[in-house]
mmCIF file of C-alpha atoms in Angstrom:
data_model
loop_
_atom_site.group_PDB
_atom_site.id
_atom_site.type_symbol
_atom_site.label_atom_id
_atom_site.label_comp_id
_atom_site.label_asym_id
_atom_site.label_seq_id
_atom_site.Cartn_x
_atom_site.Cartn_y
_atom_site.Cartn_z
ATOM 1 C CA UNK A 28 0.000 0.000 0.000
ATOM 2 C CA UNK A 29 1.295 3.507 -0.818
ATOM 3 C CA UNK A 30 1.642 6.131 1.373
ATOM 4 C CA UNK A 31 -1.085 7.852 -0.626
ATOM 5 C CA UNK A 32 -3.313 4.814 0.322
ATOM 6 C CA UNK A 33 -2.421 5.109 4.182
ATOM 7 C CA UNK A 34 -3.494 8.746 4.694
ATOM 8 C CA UNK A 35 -6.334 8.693 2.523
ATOM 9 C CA UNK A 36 -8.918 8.293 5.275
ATOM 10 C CA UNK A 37 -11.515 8.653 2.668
ATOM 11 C CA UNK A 38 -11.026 5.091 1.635
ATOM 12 C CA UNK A 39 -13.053 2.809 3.051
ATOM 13 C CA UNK A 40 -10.415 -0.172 3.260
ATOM 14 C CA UNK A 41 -10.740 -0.596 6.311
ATOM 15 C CA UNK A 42 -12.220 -3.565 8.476
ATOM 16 C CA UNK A 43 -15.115 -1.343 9.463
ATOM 17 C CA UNK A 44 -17.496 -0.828 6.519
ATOM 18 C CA UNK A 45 -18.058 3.482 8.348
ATOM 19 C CA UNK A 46 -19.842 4.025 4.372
ATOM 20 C CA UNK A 47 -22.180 1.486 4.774
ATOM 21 C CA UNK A 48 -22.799 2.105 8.493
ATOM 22 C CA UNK A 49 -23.714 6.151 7.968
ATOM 23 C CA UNK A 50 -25.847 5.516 5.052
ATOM 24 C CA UNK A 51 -27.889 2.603 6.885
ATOM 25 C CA UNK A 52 -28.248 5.014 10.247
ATOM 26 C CA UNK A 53 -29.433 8.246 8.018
ATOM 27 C CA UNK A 54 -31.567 5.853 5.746
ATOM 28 C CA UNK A 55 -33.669 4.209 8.424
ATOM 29 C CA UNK A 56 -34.262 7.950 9.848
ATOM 30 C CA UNK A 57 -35.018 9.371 6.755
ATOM 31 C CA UNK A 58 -37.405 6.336 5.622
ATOM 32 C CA UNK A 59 -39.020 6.565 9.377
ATOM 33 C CA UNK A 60 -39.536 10.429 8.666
ATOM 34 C CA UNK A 61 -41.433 9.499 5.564
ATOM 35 C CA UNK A 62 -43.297 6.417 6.875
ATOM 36 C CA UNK A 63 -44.517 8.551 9.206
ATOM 37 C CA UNK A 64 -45.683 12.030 7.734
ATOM 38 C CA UNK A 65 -47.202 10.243 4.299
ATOM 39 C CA UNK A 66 -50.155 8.709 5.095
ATOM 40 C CA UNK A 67 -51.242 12.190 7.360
ATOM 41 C CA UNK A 68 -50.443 14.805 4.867
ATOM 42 C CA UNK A 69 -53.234 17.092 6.504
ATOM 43 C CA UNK A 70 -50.930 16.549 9.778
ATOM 44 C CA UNK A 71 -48.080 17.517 8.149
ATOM 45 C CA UNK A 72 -49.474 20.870 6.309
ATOM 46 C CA UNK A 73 -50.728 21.980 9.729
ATOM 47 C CA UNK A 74 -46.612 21.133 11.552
ATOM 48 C CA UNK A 75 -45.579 23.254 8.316
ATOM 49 C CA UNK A 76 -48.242 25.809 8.783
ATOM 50 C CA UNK A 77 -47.404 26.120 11.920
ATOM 51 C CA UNK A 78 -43.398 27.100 10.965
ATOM 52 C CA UNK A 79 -45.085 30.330 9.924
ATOM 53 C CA UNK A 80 -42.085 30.469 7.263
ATOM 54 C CA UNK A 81 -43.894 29.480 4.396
ATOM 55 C CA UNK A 82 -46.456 31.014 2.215
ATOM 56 C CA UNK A 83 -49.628 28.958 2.212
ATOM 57 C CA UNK A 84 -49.130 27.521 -1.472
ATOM 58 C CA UNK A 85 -45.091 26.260 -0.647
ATOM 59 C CA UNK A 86 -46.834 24.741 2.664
ATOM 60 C CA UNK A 87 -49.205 22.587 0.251
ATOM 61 C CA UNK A 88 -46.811 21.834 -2.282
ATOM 62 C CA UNK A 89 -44.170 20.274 0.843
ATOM 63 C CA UNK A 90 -46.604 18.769 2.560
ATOM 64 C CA UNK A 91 -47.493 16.038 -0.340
ATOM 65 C CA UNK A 92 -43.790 16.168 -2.056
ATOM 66 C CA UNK A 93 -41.176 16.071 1.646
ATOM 67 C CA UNK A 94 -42.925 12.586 2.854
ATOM 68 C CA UNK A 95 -41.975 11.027 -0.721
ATOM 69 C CA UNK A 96 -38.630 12.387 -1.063
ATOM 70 C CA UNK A 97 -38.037 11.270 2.416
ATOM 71 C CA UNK A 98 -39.170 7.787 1.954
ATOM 72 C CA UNK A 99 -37.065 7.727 -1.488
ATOM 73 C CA UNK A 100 -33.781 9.119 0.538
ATOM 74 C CA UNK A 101 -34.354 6.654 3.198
ATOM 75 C CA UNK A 102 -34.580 3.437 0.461
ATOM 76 C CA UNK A 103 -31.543 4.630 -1.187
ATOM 77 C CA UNK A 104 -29.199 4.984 1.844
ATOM 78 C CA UNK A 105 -30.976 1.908 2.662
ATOM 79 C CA UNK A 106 -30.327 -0.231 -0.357
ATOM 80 C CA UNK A 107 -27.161 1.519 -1.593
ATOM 81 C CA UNK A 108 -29.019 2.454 -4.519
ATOM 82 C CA UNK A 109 -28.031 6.104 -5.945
ATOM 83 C CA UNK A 110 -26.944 6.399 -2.744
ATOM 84 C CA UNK A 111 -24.207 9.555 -3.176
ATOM 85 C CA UNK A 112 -27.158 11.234 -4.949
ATOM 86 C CA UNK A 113 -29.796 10.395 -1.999
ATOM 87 C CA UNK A 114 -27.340 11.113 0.603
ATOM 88 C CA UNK A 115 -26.560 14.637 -1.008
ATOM 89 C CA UNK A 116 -30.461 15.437 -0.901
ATOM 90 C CA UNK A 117 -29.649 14.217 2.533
ATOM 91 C CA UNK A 118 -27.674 16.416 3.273
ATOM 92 C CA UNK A 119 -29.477 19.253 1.848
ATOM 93 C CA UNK A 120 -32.928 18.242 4.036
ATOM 94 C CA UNK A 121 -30.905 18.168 7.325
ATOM 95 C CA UNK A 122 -29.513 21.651 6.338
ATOM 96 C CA UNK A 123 -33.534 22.768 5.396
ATOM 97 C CA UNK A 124 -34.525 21.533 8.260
ATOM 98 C CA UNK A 125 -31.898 23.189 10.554
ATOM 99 C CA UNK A 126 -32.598 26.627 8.803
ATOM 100 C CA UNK A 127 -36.644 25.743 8.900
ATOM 101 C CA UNK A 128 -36.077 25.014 13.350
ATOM 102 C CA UNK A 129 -33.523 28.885 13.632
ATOM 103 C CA UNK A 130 -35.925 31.135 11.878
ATOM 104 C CA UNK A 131 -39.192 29.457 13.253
ATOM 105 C CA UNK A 132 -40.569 31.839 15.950
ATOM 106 C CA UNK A 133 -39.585 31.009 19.511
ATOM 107 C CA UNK A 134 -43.424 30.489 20.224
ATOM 108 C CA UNK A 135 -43.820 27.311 18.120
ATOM 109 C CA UNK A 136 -43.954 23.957 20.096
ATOM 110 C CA UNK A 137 -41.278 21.524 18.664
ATOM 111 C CA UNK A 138 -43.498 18.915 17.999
ATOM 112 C CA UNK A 139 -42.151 19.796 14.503
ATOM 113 C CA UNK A 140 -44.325 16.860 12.814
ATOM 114 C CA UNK A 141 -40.598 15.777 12.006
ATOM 115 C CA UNK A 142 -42.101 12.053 12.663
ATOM 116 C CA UNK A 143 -46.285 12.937 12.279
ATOM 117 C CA UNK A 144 -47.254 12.142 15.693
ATOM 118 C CA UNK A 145 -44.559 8.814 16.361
ATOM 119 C CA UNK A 146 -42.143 11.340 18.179
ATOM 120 C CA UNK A 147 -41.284 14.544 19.087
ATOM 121 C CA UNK A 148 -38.111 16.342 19.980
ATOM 122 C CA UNK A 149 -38.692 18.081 23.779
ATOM 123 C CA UNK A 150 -36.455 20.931 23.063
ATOM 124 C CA UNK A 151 -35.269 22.127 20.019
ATOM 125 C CA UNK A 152 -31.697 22.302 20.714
ATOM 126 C CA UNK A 153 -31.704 18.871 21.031
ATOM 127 C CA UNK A 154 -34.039 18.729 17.370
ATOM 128 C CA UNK A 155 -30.671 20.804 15.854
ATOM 129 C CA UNK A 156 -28.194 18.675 17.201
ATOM 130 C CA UNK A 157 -29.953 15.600 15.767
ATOM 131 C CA UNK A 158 -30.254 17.509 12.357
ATOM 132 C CA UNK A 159 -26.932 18.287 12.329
ATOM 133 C CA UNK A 160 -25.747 14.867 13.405
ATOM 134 C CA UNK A 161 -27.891 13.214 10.520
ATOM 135 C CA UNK A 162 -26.272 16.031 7.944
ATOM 136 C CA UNK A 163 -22.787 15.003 8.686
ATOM 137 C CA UNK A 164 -23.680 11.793 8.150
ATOM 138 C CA UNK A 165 -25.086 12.252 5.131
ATOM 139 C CA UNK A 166 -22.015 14.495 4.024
ATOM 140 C CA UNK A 167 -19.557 11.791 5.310
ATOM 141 C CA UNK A 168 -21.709 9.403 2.864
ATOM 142 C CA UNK A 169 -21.052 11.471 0.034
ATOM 143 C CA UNK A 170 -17.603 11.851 0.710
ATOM 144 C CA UNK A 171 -16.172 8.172 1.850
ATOM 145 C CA UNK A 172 -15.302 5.709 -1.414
ATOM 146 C CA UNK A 173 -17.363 3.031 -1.403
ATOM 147 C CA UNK A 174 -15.799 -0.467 -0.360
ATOM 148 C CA UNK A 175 -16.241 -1.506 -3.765
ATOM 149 C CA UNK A 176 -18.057 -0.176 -6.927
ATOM 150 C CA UNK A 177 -21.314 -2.251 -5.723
ATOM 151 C CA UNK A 178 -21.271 -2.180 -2.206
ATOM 152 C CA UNK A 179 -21.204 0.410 0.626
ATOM 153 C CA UNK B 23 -0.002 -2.738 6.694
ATOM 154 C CA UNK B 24 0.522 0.609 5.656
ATOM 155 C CA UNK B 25 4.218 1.071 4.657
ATOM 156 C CA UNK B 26 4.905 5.181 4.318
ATOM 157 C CA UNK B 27 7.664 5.925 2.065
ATOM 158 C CA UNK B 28 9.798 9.233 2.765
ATOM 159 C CA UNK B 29 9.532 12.019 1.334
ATOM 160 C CA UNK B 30 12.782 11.864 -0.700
ATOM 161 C CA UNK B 31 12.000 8.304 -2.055
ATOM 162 C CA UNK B 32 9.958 8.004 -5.374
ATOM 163 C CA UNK B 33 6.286 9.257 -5.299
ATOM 164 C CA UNK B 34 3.989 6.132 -5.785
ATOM 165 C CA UNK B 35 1.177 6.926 -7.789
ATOM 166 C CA UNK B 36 -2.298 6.845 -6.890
ATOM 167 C CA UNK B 37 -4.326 4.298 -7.909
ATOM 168 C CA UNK B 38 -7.300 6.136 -10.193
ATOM 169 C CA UNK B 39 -10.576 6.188 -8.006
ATOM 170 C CA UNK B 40 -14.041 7.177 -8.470
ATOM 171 C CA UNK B 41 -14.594 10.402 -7.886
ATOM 172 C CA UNK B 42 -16.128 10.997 -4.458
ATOM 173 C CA UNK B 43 -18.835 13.638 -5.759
ATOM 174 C CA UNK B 44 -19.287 14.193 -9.699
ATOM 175 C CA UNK B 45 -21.844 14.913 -12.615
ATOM 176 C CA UNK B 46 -23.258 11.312 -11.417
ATOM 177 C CA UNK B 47 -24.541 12.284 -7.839
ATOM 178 C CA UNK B 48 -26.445 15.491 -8.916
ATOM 179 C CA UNK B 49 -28.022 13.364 -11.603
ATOM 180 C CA UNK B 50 -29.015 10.381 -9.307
ATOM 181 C CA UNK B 51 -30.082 13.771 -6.946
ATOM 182 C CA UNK B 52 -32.260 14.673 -9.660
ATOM 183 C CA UNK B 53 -33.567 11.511 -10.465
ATOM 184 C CA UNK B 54 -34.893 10.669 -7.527
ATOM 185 C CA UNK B 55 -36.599 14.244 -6.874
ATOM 186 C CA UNK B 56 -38.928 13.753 -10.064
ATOM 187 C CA UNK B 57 -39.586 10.153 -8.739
ATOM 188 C CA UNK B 58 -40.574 11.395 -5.483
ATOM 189 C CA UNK B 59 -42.467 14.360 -7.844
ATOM 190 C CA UNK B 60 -44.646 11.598 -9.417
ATOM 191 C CA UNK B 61 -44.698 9.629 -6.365
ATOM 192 C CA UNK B 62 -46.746 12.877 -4.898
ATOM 193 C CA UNK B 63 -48.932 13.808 -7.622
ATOM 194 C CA UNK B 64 -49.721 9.532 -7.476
ATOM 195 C CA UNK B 65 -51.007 9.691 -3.906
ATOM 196 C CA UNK B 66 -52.355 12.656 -4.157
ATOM 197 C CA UNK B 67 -54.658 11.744 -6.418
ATOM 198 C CA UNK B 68 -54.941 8.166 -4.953
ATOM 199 C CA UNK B 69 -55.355 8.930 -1.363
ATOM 200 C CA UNK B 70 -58.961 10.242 -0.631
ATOM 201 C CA UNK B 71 -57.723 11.766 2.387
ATOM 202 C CA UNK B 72 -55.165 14.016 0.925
ATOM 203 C CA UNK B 73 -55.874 17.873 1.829
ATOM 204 C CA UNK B 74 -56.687 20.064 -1.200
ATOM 205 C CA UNK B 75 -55.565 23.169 -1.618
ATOM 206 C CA UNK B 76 -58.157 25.199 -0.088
ATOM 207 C CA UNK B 77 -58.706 22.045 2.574
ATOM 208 C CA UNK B 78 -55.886 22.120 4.587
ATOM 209 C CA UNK B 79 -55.502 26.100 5.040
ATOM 210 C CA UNK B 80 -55.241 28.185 8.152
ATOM 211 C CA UNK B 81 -56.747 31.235 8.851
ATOM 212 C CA UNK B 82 -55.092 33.578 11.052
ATOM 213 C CA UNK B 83 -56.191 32.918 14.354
ATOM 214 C CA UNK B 84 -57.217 28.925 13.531
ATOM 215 C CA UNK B 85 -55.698 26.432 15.321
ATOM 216 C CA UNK B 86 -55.778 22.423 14.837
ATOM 217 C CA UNK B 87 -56.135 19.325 17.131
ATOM 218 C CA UNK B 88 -52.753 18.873 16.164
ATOM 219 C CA UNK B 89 -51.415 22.084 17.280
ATOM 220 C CA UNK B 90 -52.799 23.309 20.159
ATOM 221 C CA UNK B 91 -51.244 26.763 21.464
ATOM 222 C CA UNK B 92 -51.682 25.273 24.490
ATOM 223 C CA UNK B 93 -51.523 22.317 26.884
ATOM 224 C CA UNK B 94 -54.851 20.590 26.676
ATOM 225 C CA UNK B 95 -55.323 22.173 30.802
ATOM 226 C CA UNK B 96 -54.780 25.419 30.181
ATOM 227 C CA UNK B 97 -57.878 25.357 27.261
ATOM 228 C CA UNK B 98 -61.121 26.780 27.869
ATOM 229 C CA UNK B 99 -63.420 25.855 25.390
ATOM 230 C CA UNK B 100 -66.027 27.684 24.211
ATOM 231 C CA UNK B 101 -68.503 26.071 22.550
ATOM 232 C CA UNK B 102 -70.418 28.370 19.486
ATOM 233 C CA UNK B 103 -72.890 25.381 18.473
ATOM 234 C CA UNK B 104 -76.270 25.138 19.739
ATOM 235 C CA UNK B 105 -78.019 24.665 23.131
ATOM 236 C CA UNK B 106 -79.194 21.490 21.704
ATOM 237 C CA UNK B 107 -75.997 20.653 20.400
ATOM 238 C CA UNK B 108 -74.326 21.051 23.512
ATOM 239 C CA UNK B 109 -76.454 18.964 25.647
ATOM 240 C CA UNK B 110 -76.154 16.367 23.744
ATOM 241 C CA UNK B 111 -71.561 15.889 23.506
ATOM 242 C CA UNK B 112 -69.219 18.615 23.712
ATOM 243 C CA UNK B 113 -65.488 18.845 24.568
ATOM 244 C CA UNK B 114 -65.015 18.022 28.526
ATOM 245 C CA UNK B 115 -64.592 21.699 29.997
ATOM 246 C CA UNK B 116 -66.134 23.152 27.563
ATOM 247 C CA UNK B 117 -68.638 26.602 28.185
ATOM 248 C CA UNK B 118 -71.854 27.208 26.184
ATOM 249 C CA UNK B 119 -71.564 30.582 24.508
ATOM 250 C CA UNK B 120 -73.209 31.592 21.442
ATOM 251 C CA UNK B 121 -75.267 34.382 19.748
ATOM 252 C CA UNK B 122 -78.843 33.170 20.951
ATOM 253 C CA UNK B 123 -78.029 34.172 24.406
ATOM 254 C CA UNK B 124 -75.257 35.904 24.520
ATOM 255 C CA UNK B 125 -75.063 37.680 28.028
ATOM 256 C CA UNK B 126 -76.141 34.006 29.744
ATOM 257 C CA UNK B 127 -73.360 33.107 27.520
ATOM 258 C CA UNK B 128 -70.872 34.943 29.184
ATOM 259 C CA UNK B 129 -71.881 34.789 32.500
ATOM 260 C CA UNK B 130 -70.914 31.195 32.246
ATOM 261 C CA UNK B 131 -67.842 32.368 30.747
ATOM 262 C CA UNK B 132 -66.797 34.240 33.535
ATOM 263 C CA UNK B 133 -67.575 31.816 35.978
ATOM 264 C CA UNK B 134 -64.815 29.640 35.072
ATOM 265 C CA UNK B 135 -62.187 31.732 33.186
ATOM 266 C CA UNK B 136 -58.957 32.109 34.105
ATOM 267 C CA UNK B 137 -56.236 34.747 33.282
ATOM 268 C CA UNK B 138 -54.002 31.791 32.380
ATOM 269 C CA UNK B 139 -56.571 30.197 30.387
ATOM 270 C CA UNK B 140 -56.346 29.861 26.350
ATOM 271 C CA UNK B 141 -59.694 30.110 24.625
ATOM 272 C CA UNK B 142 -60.628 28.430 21.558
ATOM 273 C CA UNK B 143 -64.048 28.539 20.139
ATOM 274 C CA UNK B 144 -65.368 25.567 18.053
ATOM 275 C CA UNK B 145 -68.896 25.373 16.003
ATOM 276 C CA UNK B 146 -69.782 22.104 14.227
ATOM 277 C CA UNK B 147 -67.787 21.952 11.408
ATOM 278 C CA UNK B 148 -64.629 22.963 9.383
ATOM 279 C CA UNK B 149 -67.203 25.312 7.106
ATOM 280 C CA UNK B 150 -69.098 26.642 10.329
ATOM 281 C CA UNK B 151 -68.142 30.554 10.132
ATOM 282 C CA UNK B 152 -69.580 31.407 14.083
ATOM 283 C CA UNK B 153 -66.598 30.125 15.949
ATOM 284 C CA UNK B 154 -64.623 32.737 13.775
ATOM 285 C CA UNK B 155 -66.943 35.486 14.386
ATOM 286 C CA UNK B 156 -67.411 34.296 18.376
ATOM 287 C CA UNK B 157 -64.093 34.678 18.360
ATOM 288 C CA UNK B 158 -63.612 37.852 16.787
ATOM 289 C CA UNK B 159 -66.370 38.953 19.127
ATOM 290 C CA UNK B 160 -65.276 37.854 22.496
ATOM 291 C CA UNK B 161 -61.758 39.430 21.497
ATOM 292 C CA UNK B 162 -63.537 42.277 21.077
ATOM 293 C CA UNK B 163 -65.668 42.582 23.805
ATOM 294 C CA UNK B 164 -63.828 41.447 26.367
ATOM 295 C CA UNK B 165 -60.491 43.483 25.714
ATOM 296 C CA UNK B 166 -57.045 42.345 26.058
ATOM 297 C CA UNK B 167 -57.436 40.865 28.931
ATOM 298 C CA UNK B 168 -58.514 37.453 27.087
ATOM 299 C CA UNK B 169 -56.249 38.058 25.156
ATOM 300 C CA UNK B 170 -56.157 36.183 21.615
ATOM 301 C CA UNK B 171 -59.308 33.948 21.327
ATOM 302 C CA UNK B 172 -58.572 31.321 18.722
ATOM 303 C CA UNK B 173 -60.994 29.198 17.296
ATOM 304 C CA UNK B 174 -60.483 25.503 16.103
ATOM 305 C CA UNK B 175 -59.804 24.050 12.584
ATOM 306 C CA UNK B 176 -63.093 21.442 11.772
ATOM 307 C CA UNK B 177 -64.893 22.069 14.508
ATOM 308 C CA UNK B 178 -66.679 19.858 16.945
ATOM 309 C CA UNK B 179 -66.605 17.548 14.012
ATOM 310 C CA UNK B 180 -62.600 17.281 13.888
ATOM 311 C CA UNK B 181 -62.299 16.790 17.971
ATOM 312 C CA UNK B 182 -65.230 13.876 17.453
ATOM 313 C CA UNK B 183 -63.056 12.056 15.246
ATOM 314 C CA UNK B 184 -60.163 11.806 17.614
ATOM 315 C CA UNK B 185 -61.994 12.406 21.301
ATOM 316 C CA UNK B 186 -64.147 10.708 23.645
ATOM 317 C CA UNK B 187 -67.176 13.548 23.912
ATOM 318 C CA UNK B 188 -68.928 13.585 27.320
ATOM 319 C CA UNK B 189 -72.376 15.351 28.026
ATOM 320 C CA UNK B 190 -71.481 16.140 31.838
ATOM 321 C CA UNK B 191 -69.958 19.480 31.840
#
């Protein structure tokens, strides 16, 4: 192995498969999140509506399109299917949701409808840090070499 | 075992890899944002349930089961529907007050509010207007001191779906 090999710590040749461990973690959150929210859109547009960041019509449009996008992140992390690409919209929900949880007014009750009404976070600092944990997974998914072209 | 070389020795080269992030992710990105696109417009139009546009929209001052502004003890409820309507099931807690006798209305009102008390007005249904207008009236009325009086998305009819009514008051 070349020295170039030894202090790439982006390649997973490791005996611990990290890839494949991130993208499993974020995918079974990410296909809970959907599981959850899609069969209650009505929920859902009310947690949005409740954001008060959103003009009515973007509320709708979320409401029905978020769950599905969730659920399709969550089965490619999952499956390793496109799973750069679903780990980069990832990535770009966890920072949306993070932005969506600091500009929300103070007065909104986190119960964010994150996970319809499975779970709630009980204090929104502790809904960021979870955020921010799943987008650095998601980033470190994008960024780690696969194990092998068909795996990881 | 990893065997580093010094720096004066020959560079090795690198093996070629894949790139870690490329023309290929934002396309599988894309991909699988128009699948989850027709995904959406599929249930929508498959799912009965599914709000429609108008459906699911809050008015300023309406608030949903789902959402309450308050913990469910710190509600009063008014209730805007009639007499009738109100001996037969309302929300536990709740306080008759409507337009066909409105001072008995808030007599009853009085007797049980609380400065720390929330109050949200319900009528019968999501397309009932005289919760709103209760509302708007009792804010008005009554001064800040009530502060905001909210009144509840669907009604009687959307806390029957998901509540065990009582008649005793």
């Amino acid at each position: 192995m070349s020295s170039v090999d030894a202090i790439d710590m982006t390649k997973a040749s490791g005996p611990i498969p990290w890839r494949m461990i991130l993208r499993l973690l974020a995918g079974l959150v990410f296909l809970a999140s959907g599981i959850a929210k899609a069969p209650d859109t009505t929920r859902f547009l009310f947690d949005l509506q409740a954001f008060e960041l959103f003009p009515y019509p973007l509320a709708w449009f979320l409401a029905h399109y978020v769950p599905w996008l969730e659920l399709l992140i969550g089965a490619g992390l999952v499956l390793g299917m496109a799973s750069r690409g679903a780990a980069l919209l990832g990535l770009l929900s966890a920072i949306a949701f993070i932005a969506a949880l600091l500009l929300a007014p103070a007065s909104v009750d986190f119960g964010c409808g994150c996970f319809g009404s499975w779970f709630s976070f009980p204090t929104r600092k502790l809904h960021l840090a979870f955020n921010a944990l799943l987008g650095t997974f998601c980033l470190l998914v994008v960024l780690l070499r696969p194990r092998s072209t068909s795996t990881g | 075992m990893a065997v580093t070389t010094s720096p004066d020795s020959p560079a090795t080269p690198s093996p070629v890899l894949p790139p870690r992030f490329g023309k290929g992710t934002l396309l599988e990105a894309g991909a699988l944002m128009i699948i989850a696109a027709l995904l959406a417009v599929v249930a929508f139009f498959a799912n009965p349930s599914s709000p429609g546009f108008e459906e699911g929209r809050l008015e300023a001052g309406e608030v949903t089961l789902q959402r309450l502004p308050a913990a469910m003890e710190a509600i009063l409820w008014i209730d805007a529907r009639t007499e009738a309507q109100y001996e037969e099931e309302h929300i536990p807690g709740a306080v008759l007050v409507n337009e066909d006798d409105w001072e008995a209305g808030l007599m009853r009102f009085f007797e049980v509010w609380d400065p720390e008390h929330t109050v949200i007005v319900y009528c019968d249904a999501a397309d009932c207007h005289s919760s709103r207008a209760l509302a708007a009236r009792l804010e008005r009325e009554l001064g800040p001191d009530v502060g905001t009086v909210y009144h509840l998305h669907g009604g009687w009819v959307a806390w029957r779906k998901t509540q065990t009514p009582t008649t005793a008051p």
